[in-house]
Amino acid sequence: MYTFFKRIFFNKTIKNFSVYGFGQAVNIVSPLLITPYLVAVCGLDKLGIIAIGQSIAYILIVVVDYSSYIIGVKDISINRNNKSELEKTYTIIFSSKLFLLFFVLFFVGLIICFIPYFNKEKMAFIFSTSIIIGQFLNPTWFFQGIENFKWITIINVLSKIIYVLGIFFFIKTESDFIYANLWLGLGLILSNTIGLIWIANKFKFKFTAISFSDIKNYIVSDFSFCVSQLFLATRNYSSILIVGFIGGDYLAGQFKIVEQVINLFRTYLQMFFKFSLSYVFFEMNKSFKAGFELWKKFNVSNFIILLFFVSIAFIFSEKILLFLKVNRNELNELNLYLRIALIIPLLIGITLPLEQLLFSLEKKKVYIKITIFITVLNILALLIAMNYFKLYGVLITLISVEILLVIIYLKTLNLFSNNIVNKHKIIENK
C-alpha cells in the first residue's frame, strides 16, 4: 500500500500539479500585467469601479455555480468510471446552472435600474455580467473530478490571453474602463465553450430533457450549502464594496491595489485547494487514514512554500507597489497597508485546509453555520471599522476575523484533544 501511495504521489500527482499549476500561474501573472496599465490609463477611481463590478460578479457567480465546484467535484470524482452517473450529474448540474443564471441576471438588472450608485455607471456593471455568463459555462469542476488538469490549464491560459490582449488593445482612454470587465467575461466565455465542446466529443453524453423536478431536487438538496458559499463569497469580496460605498471610488482603488497583491496568494491557495480536493476526496472515500495522511502531506508542504513567498513580498513590498504604478506620495501609506495585509494569506493557508477536512468528514452542516456566522460578523465589523478607522481598520478586521475562523475550525475538528485518525479508524472497522 505504501509503495502504491508513494508512486501515485510522486509521479502522477506531481505531473498533474505541474500542468495545473502552469495554468494557475497565468491566472496569477495576468493581474500583474493588467493592473498597472489600468491605473496608468484610467486612474485609481476608475480602477475602484472596475473592482466593484468584479466583486459583485464574483459574489453572484456562487449562485450560478451552486455546489458544482465542491459537491459536483466529489460526485464526479467518486463516479469517474461510471459513464451513466457522469452523464446524469453533468446534465443536471448544467441545467440547474442555466436556470440559476437567468435568476441572477434578472437580479442584476433590478439593482442596476433601482440603485443610484450602480445606475450611474450602468454600462460598466452591465458588461461585468459577462463574467457571470462565462462562469456558467465553466466546466473545470468536471475536469477536476476526472483529474484532467491539462484541459483546466488550456481553459485558464486561453481565457487570460484573451483578457490581457483585450485590455491592452482596446482600453486606450479613461472612458474605456467600462470595457475592462467585458474582456474578462469574453475570455471566460470563449475558452469555456471550447472546453465544453471537448467534453461533448469525448464522452458523447446524451443531453436528454431534464425535468423541472430534477432541477428542483438538485437545488433543494444543496440549498443550505449554496447559501453558505454565497455568504463565503460575500465575506471574500464585500470588503471592496464597503470601502467603495463608504469611502468612495478612490479609496476603493487604493484598497484594490493592496487586495490585488493579496489575491495573488489567494488565487494560488484556491488553486491548490481545488487541485488537492479530488485526490483527498478519492482517498478518504476508500480509507480515512490514507486520505488524512495525504491531506497533511499536501497542506504542510504548501504552507512552507506560502510562507517563503509571503516573506519575499514583505521584503520587496515597496518595489511591488511601484510596479503597480502607485504614486510616490502614497507609497509609505500603502506600503504599511500592504505589509499588514500580508498576514491574511498566511491565515487563509490554514483555514482552507481545515475547511477541506470539514468537507471530507461530511461536516457540511457545521461548516454552513460557521460560514454564515463569520460572514455576518465580518460585514458588521467592516462597516464599523471603515467608518471610524478607514483602510487600516478594514485590514485589522479582516485579520481578526480570519484568526477567529482558525480557532473555530480547530475547535470543531478537535485536533488538539483527540487523535482524529484513530477515531475514524474505529468507525471504519465497524
CSV table of C-alpha atoms in Angstrom, one decimal:
chain,number,residue,atom,x,y,z
A,1,MET,CA,0.0,0.0,0.0
A,2,TYR,CA,2.8,2.4,0.9
A,3,THR,CA,4.6,1.7,-2.3
A,4,PHE,CA,1.4,2.3,-4.3
A,5,PHE,CA,0.7,5.5,-2.5
A,6,LYS,CA,4.2,6.8,-2.9
A,7,ARG,CA,4.2,6.0,-6.6
A,8,ILE,CA,0.9,7.9,-7.1
A,9,PHE,CA,2.0,10.9,-5.1
A,10,PHE,CA,5.5,11.4,-6.6
A,11,ASN,CA,4.6,10.6,-10.2
A,12,LYS,CA,1.1,11.2,-11.3
A,13,THR,CA,0.3,13.8,-8.7
A,14,ILE,CA,3.4,15.9,-9.3
A,15,LYS,CA,2.8,15.7,-13.1
A,16,ASN,CA,-0.8,16.8,-12.7
A,17,PHE,CA,0.1,19.6,-10.3
A,18,SER,CA,2.8,20.9,-12.7
A,19,VAL,CA,0.3,21.1,-15.6
A,20,TYR,CA,-2.4,22.6,-13.4
A,21,GLY,CA,0.0,24.9,-11.7
A,22,PHE,CA,1.1,26.4,-15.1
A,23,GLY,CA,-2.4,27.4,-15.9
A,24,GLN,CA,-2.9,28.9,-12.5
A,25,ALA,CA,0.4,30.7,-12.7
A,26,VAL,CA,-1.1,32.5,-15.7
A,27,ASN,CA,-4.1,33.5,-13.5
A,28,ILE,CA,-1.7,34.9,-11.0
A,29,VAL,CA,0.5,36.8,-13.5
A,30,SER,CA,-2.2,38.3,-15.7
A,31,PRO,CA,-3.5,40.8,-13.0
A,32,LEU,CA,0.2,41.9,-12.5
A,33,LEU,CA,0.2,42.9,-16.2
A,34,ILE,CA,-3.2,44.5,-16.3
A,35,THR,CA,-3.5,46.4,-13.0
A,36,PRO,CA,-0.5,48.9,-13.7
A,37,TYR,CA,-1.8,49.5,-17.2
A,38,LEU,CA,-5.4,50.3,-15.9
A,39,VAL,CA,-4.0,52.5,-13.2
A,40,ALA,CA,-1.9,54.5,-15.7
A,41,VAL,CA,-4.7,54.8,-18.3
A,42,CYS,CA,-7.9,55.0,-16.2
A,43,GLY,CA,-6.8,56.2,-12.7
A,44,LEU,CA,-7.4,54.8,-9.2
A,45,ASP,CA,-11.1,55.9,-9.1
A,46,LYS,CA,-12.0,54.0,-12.3
A,47,LEU,CA,-10.0,51.0,-11.0
A,48,GLY,CA,-12.2,51.1,-8.0
A,49,ILE,CA,-15.4,50.9,-10.2
A,50,ILE,CA,-13.8,48.0,-12.1
A,51,ALA,CA,-13.0,46.2,-8.9
A,52,ILE,CA,-16.6,46.7,-7.5
A,53,GLY,CA,-18.0,45.3,-10.8
A,54,GLN,CA,-15.8,42.2,-10.5
A,55,SER,CA,-16.6,41.8,-6.8
A,56,ILE,CA,-20.4,41.8,-7.5
A,57,ALA,CA,-19.8,39.3,-10.3
A,58,TYR,CA,-17.7,37.0,-8.1
A,59,ILE,CA,-20.3,37.0,-5.4
A,60,LEU,CA,-23.2,36.2,-7.8
A,61,ILE,CA,-21.1,33.5,-9.5
A,62,VAL,CA,-21.6,31.4,-6.4
A,63,VAL,CA,-25.3,31.3,-7.0
A,64,VAL,CA,-24.8,30.1,-10.6
A,65,ASP,CA,-22.0,27.7,-9.7
A,66,TYR,CA,-24.2,26.5,-6.8
A,67,SER,CA,-22.3,23.5,-5.3
A,68,SER,CA,-20.7,22.2,-8.5
A,69,TYR,CA,-17.1,23.1,-7.6
A,70,ILE,CA,-17.2,21.1,-4.4
A,71,ILE,CA,-20.1,18.7,-4.3
A,72,GLY,CA,-20.0,18.3,-8.1
A,73,VAL,CA,-16.3,17.6,-8.0
A,74,LYS,CA,-16.9,15.0,-5.3
A,75,ASP,CA,-19.7,13.3,-7.2
A,76,ILE,CA,-17.7,13.2,-10.5
A,77,SER,CA,-14.5,12.0,-8.7
A,78,ILE,CA,-16.3,9.1,-7.0
A,79,ASN,CA,-18.2,8.1,-10.1
A,80,ARG,CA,-15.4,8.8,-12.6
A,81,ASN,CA,-15.6,5.2,-14.1
A,82,ASN,CA,-19.4,5.2,-14.3
A,83,LYS,CA,-20.4,6.9,-17.5
A,84,SER,CA,-24.2,6.8,-16.8
A,85,GLU,CA,-23.6,8.6,-13.4
A,86,LEU,CA,-21.3,11.1,-15.0
A,87,GLU,CA,-23.8,11.9,-17.7
A,88,LYS,CA,-26.6,12.3,-15.1
A,89,THR,CA,-24.6,14.5,-12.8
A,90,TYR,CA,-23.2,16.6,-15.7
A,91,THR,CA,-26.6,17.2,-17.3
A,92,ILE,CA,-28.5,18.0,-14.1
A,93,ILE,CA,-25.8,20.4,-12.9
A,94,PHE,CA,-25.6,22.4,-16.1
A,95,SER,CA,-29.4,22.5,-16.5
A,96,SER,CA,-29.7,23.8,-12.9
A,97,LYS,CA,-27.0,26.4,-13.5
A,98,LEU,CA,-28.8,27.7,-16.6
A,99,PHE,CA,-32.0,28.2,-14.5
A,100,LEU,CA,-30.0,30.0,-11.8
A,101,LEU,CA,-28.2,32.2,-14.4
A,102,PHE,CA,-31.5,33.7,-15.6
A,103,PHE,CA,-32.4,34.4,-12.0
A,104,VAL,CA,-29.1,36.1,-11.3
A,105,LEU,CA,-29.2,38.2,-14.5
A,106,PHE,CA,-32.7,39.4,-13.6
A,107,PHE,CA,-31.5,40.3,-10.1
A,108,VAL,CA,-28.6,42.3,-11.6
A,109,GLY,CA,-31.0,44.1,-13.9
A,110,LEU,CA,-33.0,45.2,-10.9
A,111,ILE,CA,-30.1,46.6,-8.8
A,112,ILE,CA,-28.7,48.5,-11.9
A,113,CYS,CA,-32.1,50.1,-12.5
A,114,PHE,CA,-33.1,51.0,-9.0
A,115,ILE,CA,-29.9,51.6,-7.0
A,116,PRO,CA,-28.4,55.0,-8.0
A,117,TYR,CA,-24.8,54.1,-7.4
A,118,PHE,CA,-25.0,51.2,-10.0
A,119,ASN,CA,-27.2,53.2,-12.4
A,120,LYS,CA,-24.7,56.0,-12.5
A,121,GLU,CA,-22.1,53.6,-14.1
A,122,LYS,CA,-24.6,51.2,-15.5
A,123,MET,CA,-22.7,50.2,-18.7
A,124,ALA,CA,-19.6,49.2,-16.6
A,125,PHE,CA,-21.8,46.9,-14.4
A,126,ILE,CA,-23.9,45.6,-17.3
A,127,PHE,CA,-20.6,44.5,-19.0
A,128,SER,CA,-19.5,42.9,-15.7
A,129,THR,CA,-22.3,40.4,-16.1
A,130,SER,CA,-20.3,38.8,-18.9
A,131,ILE,CA,-18.1,37.3,-16.1
A,132,ILE,CA,-21.1,35.6,-14.7
A,133,ILE,CA,-22.1,34.2,-18.1
A,134,GLY,CA,-18.6,33.0,-18.6
A,135,GLN,CA,-18.6,31.2,-15.3
A,136,PHE,CA,-21.9,29.5,-16.1
A,137,LEU,CA,-20.1,27.8,-19.0
A,138,ASN,CA,-17.1,26.8,-16.9
A,139,PRO,CA,-16.6,23.0,-17.0
A,140,THR,CA,-13.5,22.9,-14.8
A,141,TRP,CA,-15.4,21.3,-11.9
A,142,PHE,CA,-16.0,18.3,-14.3
A,143,PHE,CA,-12.3,18.2,-15.3
A,144,GLN,CA,-11.3,18.3,-11.7
A,145,GLY,CA,-13.4,15.4,-10.9
A,146,ILE,CA,-11.9,13.2,-13.7
A,147,GLU,CA,-8.4,14.7,-12.9
A,148,ASN,CA,-7.9,16.1,-16.4
A,149,PHE,CA,-5.8,19.0,-15.4
A,150,LYS,CA,-4.5,19.6,-18.9
A,151,TRP,CA,-7.8,20.9,-20.1
A,152,ILE,CA,-8.2,23.1,-17.0
A,153,THR,CA,-4.9,24.6,-17.9
A,154,ILE,CA,-5.9,25.1,-21.6
A,155,ILE,CA,-9.0,26.9,-20.5
A,156,ASN,CA,-7.2,29.1,-17.9
A,157,VAL,CA,-4.4,30.1,-20.3
A,158,LEU,CA,-6.7,30.9,-23.2
A,159,SER,CA,-9.1,33.0,-21.2
A,160,LYS,CA,-6.3,35.1,-19.7
A,161,ILE,CA,-4.7,35.6,-23.1
A,162,ILE,CA,-7.9,37.0,-24.5
A,163,TYR,CA,-8.4,39.1,-21.4
A,164,VAL,CA,-4.9,40.6,-21.4
A,165,LEU,CA,-4.9,41.3,-25.2
A,166,GLY,CA,-8.4,42.8,-25.0
A,167,ILE,CA,-7.2,45.2,-22.2
A,168,PHE,CA,-4.0,46.3,-24.0
A,169,PHE,CA,-5.5,46.7,-27.5
A,170,PHE,CA,-8.9,48.2,-26.6
A,171,ILE,CA,-8.5,50.2,-23.4
A,172,LYS,CA,-6.9,53.4,-24.6
A,173,THR,CA,-8.6,56.2,-22.7
A,174,GLU,CA,-10.1,56.7,-19.3
A,175,SER,CA,-13.6,56.3,-20.6
A,176,ASP,CA,-12.8,52.8,-21.9
A,177,PHE,CA,-12.7,51.5,-18.4
A,178,ILE,CA,-16.3,50.2,-18.8
A,179,TYR,CA,-15.0,47.5,-21.2
A,180,ALA,CA,-12.4,46.1,-18.8
A,181,ASN,CA,-14.7,43.5,-17.2
A,182,LEU,CA,-16.2,42.7,-20.6
A,183,TRP,CA,-12.9,41.4,-21.8
A,184,LEU,CA,-12.6,39.3,-18.7
A,185,GLY,CA,-16.0,37.8,-19.4
A,186,LEU,CA,-15.3,37.3,-23.1
A,187,GLY,CA,-12.2,35.4,-22.3
A,188,LEU,CA,-14.2,33.1,-20.0
A,189,ILE,CA,-17.0,32.6,-22.5
A,190,LEU,CA,-14.8,31.6,-25.4
A,191,SER,CA,-12.4,29.4,-23.5
A,192,ASN,CA,-15.1,27.6,-21.5
A,193,THR,CA,-17.1,27.0,-24.7
A,194,ILE,CA,-14.1,25.2,-26.2
A,195,GLY,CA,-13.8,23.0,-23.0
A,196,LEU,CA,-17.5,22.1,-23.3
A,197,ILE,CA,-17.0,21.1,-26.9
A,198,TRP,CA,-14.2,18.8,-25.9
A,199,ILE,CA,-16.3,17.1,-23.3
A,200,ALA,CA,-19.2,16.6,-25.7
A,201,ASN,CA,-16.9,15.0,-28.3
A,202,LYS,CA,-15.0,12.8,-25.7
A,203,PHE,CA,-17.9,11.5,-23.6
A,204,LYS,CA,-20.8,11.6,-26.1
A,205,PHE,CA,-23.2,12.5,-23.4
A,206,LYS,CA,-26.9,12.3,-24.4
A,207,PHE,CA,-28.5,15.5,-23.4
A,208,THR,CA,-31.9,14.2,-22.7
A,209,ALA,CA,-34.5,16.7,-21.4
A,210,ILE,CA,-34.2,17.3,-17.7
A,211,SER,CA,-37.5,17.8,-15.9
A,212,PHE,CA,-38.0,20.8,-13.6
A,213,SER,CA,-38.4,18.3,-10.7
A,214,ASP,CA,-34.7,17.2,-11.3
A,215,ILE,CA,-33.6,20.8,-11.2
A,216,LYS,CA,-35.7,21.5,-8.1
A,217,ASN,CA,-34.3,18.4,-6.3
A,218,TYR,CA,-30.7,19.4,-7.1
A,219,ILE,CA,-31.3,23.0,-5.9
A,220,VAL,CA,-33.2,21.9,-2.7
A,221,SER,CA,-30.7,19.2,-1.8
A,222,ASP,CA,-27.7,21.6,-1.7
A,223,PHE,CA,-29.6,24.8,-0.9
A,224,SER,CA,-28.1,25.3,2.6
A,225,PHE,CA,-24.6,24.6,1.3
A,226,CYS,CA,-25.1,27.1,-1.6
A,227,VAL,CA,-26.3,29.7,0.9
A,228,SER,CA,-23.1,29.2,3.0
A,229,GLN,CA,-21.0,29.6,-0.2
A,230,LEU,CA,-22.8,32.8,-1.0
A,231,PHE,CA,-22.0,34.1,2.5
A,232,LEU,CA,-18.4,33.0,2.0
A,233,ALA,CA,-18.1,34.8,-1.3
A,234,THR,CA,-19.8,37.9,0.3
A,235,ARG,CA,-17.1,37.7,3.0
A,236,ASN,CA,-14.3,37.4,0.5
A,237,TYR,CA,-15.5,40.2,-1.9
A,238,SER,CA,-17.6,42.5,0.2
A,239,SER,CA,-14.6,44.5,1.6
A,240,ILE,CA,-14.1,46.4,-1.7
A,241,LEU,CA,-17.9,47.1,-1.8
A,242,ILE,CA,-18.0,48.5,1.7
A,243,VAL,CA,-14.8,50.6,1.1
A,244,GLY,CA,-16.3,51.9,-2.2
A,245,PHE,CA,-19.7,52.7,-0.8
A,246,ILE,CA,-18.5,54.4,2.4
A,247,GLY,CA,-15.1,55.8,1.3
A,248,GLY,CA,-15.7,56.4,-2.4
A,249,ASP,CA,-14.2,55.1,-5.7
A,250,TYR,CA,-10.7,56.5,-5.0
A,251,LEU,CA,-10.3,54.7,-1.6
A,252,ALA,CA,-11.7,51.6,-3.3
A,253,GLY,CA,-9.0,51.9,-5.9
A,254,GLN,CA,-6.3,52.2,-3.1
A,255,PHE,CA,-7.8,49.1,-1.4
A,256,LYS,CA,-7.8,47.3,-4.8
A,257,ILE,CA,-4.0,47.8,-5.1
A,258,VAL,CA,-3.4,46.1,-1.8
A,259,GLU,CA,-6.1,43.5,-2.4
A,260,GLN,CA,-4.5,42.7,-5.8
A,261,VAL,CA,-1.3,41.5,-4.1
A,262,ILE,CA,-3.2,39.5,-1.5
A,263,ASN,CA,-5.3,38.0,-4.2
A,264,LEU,CA,-2.2,36.6,-5.9
A,265,PHE,CA,-1.8,34.4,-2.8
A,266,ARG,CA,-5.5,33.8,-2.5
A,267,THR,CA,-5.6,32.6,-6.1
A,268,TYR,CA,-2.7,30.3,-5.5
A,269,LEU,CA,-4.2,28.9,-2.4
A,270,GLN,CA,-7.6,28.3,-4.0
A,271,MET,CA,-5.8,26.7,-6.9
A,272,PHE,CA,-4.0,24.3,-4.5
A,273,PHE,CA,-7.3,23.7,-2.7
A,274,LYS,CA,-9.1,22.8,-5.9
A,275,PHE,CA,-6.2,20.6,-7.1
A,276,SER,CA,-6.0,18.6,-4.0
A,277,LEU,CA,-9.7,18.3,-3.4
A,278,SER,CA,-10.4,15.4,-5.8
A,279,TYR,CA,-7.4,13.5,-4.5
A,280,VAL,CA,-8.3,13.9,-0.9
A,281,PHE,CA,-12.0,13.0,-1.5
A,282,PHE,CA,-11.0,9.9,-3.5
A,283,GLU,CA,-8.6,8.6,-0.9
A,284,MET,CA,-10.8,9.4,2.1
A,285,ASN,CA,-13.7,7.6,0.4
A,286,LYS,CA,-11.6,4.4,0.5
A,287,SER,CA,-9.7,4.9,3.8
A,288,PHE,CA,-9.7,7.9,6.1
A,289,LYS,CA,-6.2,7.2,7.4
A,290,ALA,CA,-4.7,7.2,3.9
A,291,GLY,CA,-6.7,10.3,3.0
A,292,PHE,CA,-5.7,12.1,6.2
A,293,GLU,CA,-2.0,11.4,5.6
A,294,LEU,CA,-2.4,12.8,2.0
A,295,TRP,CA,-4.2,15.8,3.4
A,296,LYS,CA,-1.3,16.5,5.8
A,297,LYS,CA,1.4,16.0,3.1
A,298,PHE,CA,-0.3,18.3,0.7
A,299,ASN,CA,-1.0,21.2,3.1
A,300,VAL,CA,2.1,21.2,5.3
A,301,SER,CA,4.3,21.3,2.1
A,302,ASN,CA,2.1,24.0,0.7
A,303,PHE,CA,2.2,26.2,3.8
A,304,ILE,CA,6.1,26.2,3.8
A,305,ILE,CA,6.0,27.3,0.2
A,306,LEU,CA,3.4,30.0,1.0
A,307,LEU,CA,5.5,31.3,4.0
A,308,PHE,CA,8.5,31.7,1.7
A,309,PHE,CA,6.7,33.8,-0.9
A,310,VAL,CA,4.9,35.9,1.6
A,311,SER,CA,8.2,36.8,3.2
A,312,ILE,CA,9.6,37.8,-0.2
A,313,ALA,CA,6.6,40.0,-0.8
A,314,PHE,CA,7.1,41.6,2.6
A,315,ILE,CA,10.7,42.4,1.9
A,316,PHE,CA,10.1,43.9,-1.6
A,317,SER,CA,6.7,45.4,-0.8
A,318,GLU,CA,7.7,48.9,-1.9
A,319,LYS,CA,9.0,47.7,-5.3
A,320,ILE,CA,5.8,45.7,-5.8
A,321,LEU,CA,3.7,48.9,-5.2
A,322,LEU,CA,5.9,50.9,-7.6
A,323,PHE,CA,5.5,48.3,-10.2
A,324,LEU,CA,1.7,48.7,-9.8
A,325,LYS,CA,2.1,52.4,-10.6
A,326,VAL,CA,1.4,53.7,-7.1
A,327,ASN,CA,2.1,57.4,-6.7
A,328,ARG,CA,5.3,58.0,-4.6
A,329,ASN,CA,3.2,60.4,-2.4
A,330,GLU,CA,1.1,57.5,-1.4
A,331,LEU,CA,3.8,54.9,-1.2
A,332,ASN,CA,4.5,55.0,2.5
A,333,GLU,CA,0.9,54.7,3.5
A,334,LEU,CA,0.1,51.9,1.0
A,335,ASN,CA,3.3,50.1,1.9
A,336,LEU,CA,2.1,49.9,5.6
A,337,TYR,CA,-1.3,48.7,4.5
A,338,LEU,CA,0.3,46.0,2.3
A,339,ARG,CA,2.7,44.7,4.9
A,340,ILE,CA,-0.2,44.4,7.4
A,341,ALA,CA,-2.4,42.7,4.8
A,342,LEU,CA,0.3,40.0,4.1
A,343,ILE,CA,-0.8,38.3,7.3
A,344,ILE,CA,-4.1,37.4,5.6
A,345,PRO,CA,-2.8,34.9,3.1
A,346,LEU,CA,-0.9,33.1,5.9
A,347,LEU,CA,-4.2,32.7,7.7
A,348,ILE,CA,-6.0,31.6,4.6
A,349,GLY,CA,-3.3,29.0,4.2
A,350,ILE,CA,-4.6,27.5,7.4
A,351,THR,CA,-8.3,28.0,7.1
A,352,LEU,CA,-8.6,26.4,3.6
A,353,PRO,CA,-7.0,23.1,4.5
A,354,LEU,CA,-9.2,22.9,7.7
A,355,GLU,CA,-12.2,23.7,5.5
A,356,GLN,CA,-11.3,20.9,3.2
A,357,LEU,CA,-11.0,18.5,6.1
A,358,LEU,CA,-14.5,19.5,7.2
A,359,PHE,CA,-15.9,18.6,3.8
A,360,SER,CA,-14.1,15.3,3.8
A,361,LEU,CA,-15.6,14.4,7.2
A,362,GLU,CA,-19.1,15.2,6.0
A,363,LYS,CA,-19.4,18.1,8.5
A,364,LYS,CA,-21.3,20.2,5.9
A,365,LYS,CA,-24.0,21.4,8.3
A,366,VAL,CA,-21.4,22.6,10.8
A,367,TYR,CA,-19.4,24.4,8.1
A,368,ILE,CA,-22.6,26.2,6.9
A,369,LYS,CA,-23.3,27.5,10.4
A,370,ILE,CA,-19.7,28.7,10.8
A,371,THR,CA,-19.6,30.4,7.4
A,372,ILE,CA,-22.9,32.3,8.0
A,373,PHE,CA,-21.8,33.4,11.5
A,374,ILE,CA,-18.4,34.6,10.3
A,375,THR,CA,-19.7,36.4,7.3
A,376,VAL,CA,-22.3,38.4,9.3
A,377,LEU,CA,-19.7,39.2,11.9
A,378,ASN,CA,-17.2,40.2,9.2
A,379,ILE,CA,-19.6,42.6,7.4
A,380,LEU,CA,-20.7,44.3,10.6
A,381,ALA,CA,-17.2,44.7,11.8
A,382,LEU,CA,-16.1,46.1,8.4
A,383,LEU,CA,-18.9,48.7,8.4
A,384,ILE,CA,-17.8,49.9,11.8
A,385,ALA,CA,-14.1,49.8,11.0
A,386,MET,CA,-14.4,51.6,7.7
A,387,ASN,CA,-16.5,54.4,9.3
A,388,TYR,CA,-14.0,55.1,12.1
A,389,PHE,CA,-10.6,53.8,11.0
A,390,LYS,CA,-10.7,53.7,7.2
A,391,LEU,CA,-8.4,51.2,5.4
A,392,TYR,CA,-6.3,50.5,8.4
A,393,GLY,CA,-9.4,49.4,10.3
A,394,VAL,CA,-10.6,47.2,7.4
A,395,LEU,CA,-7.3,45.3,7.3
A,396,ILE,CA,-7.2,44.7,11.0
A,397,THR,CA,-10.8,43.5,10.9
A,398,LEU,CA,-10.0,41.0,8.1
A,399,ILE,CA,-7.1,39.6,10.0
A,400,SER,CA,-9.0,39.3,13.3
A,401,VAL,CA,-11.9,37.5,11.7
A,402,GLU,CA,-9.6,35.1,9.9
A,403,ILE,CA,-7.9,34.3,13.2
A,404,LEU,CA,-11.3,33.7,14.8
A,405,LEU,CA,-12.1,31.3,12.0
A,406,VAL,CA,-9.0,29.3,12.5
A,407,ILE,CA,-9.8,28.9,16.2
A,408,ILE,CA,-13.4,27.8,15.4
A,409,TYR,CA,-12.3,25.3,12.8
A,410,LEU,CA,-9.7,23.8,15.2
A,411,LYS,CA,-12.2,23.5,18.0
A,412,THR,CA,-14.8,22.0,15.7
A,413,LEU,CA,-12.3,19.4,14.4
A,414,ASN,CA,-11.0,18.6,17.9
A,415,LEU,CA,-7.4,18.4,16.5
A,416,PHE,CA,-6.0,19.4,19.9
A,417,SER,CA,-7.8,16.9,22.2
A,418,ASN,CA,-8.4,13.8,20.1
A,419,ASN,CA,-6.5,11.6,17.7
A,420,ILE,CA,-8.7,12.1,14.7
A,421,VAL,CA,-7.1,9.3,12.7
A,422,ASN,CA,-7.7,6.7,15.4
A,423,LYS,CA,-11.3,7.9,15.9
A,424,HIS,CA,-12.2,7.3,12.3
A,425,LYS,CA,-10.3,4.1,12.1
A,426,ILE,CA,-12.7,2.7,14.7
A,427,ILE,CA,-15.6,3.9,12.7
A,428,GLU,CA,-14.2,2.2,9.5
A,429,ASN,CA,-13.7,-1.1,11.4
A,430,LYS,CA,-17.3,-1.0,12.5
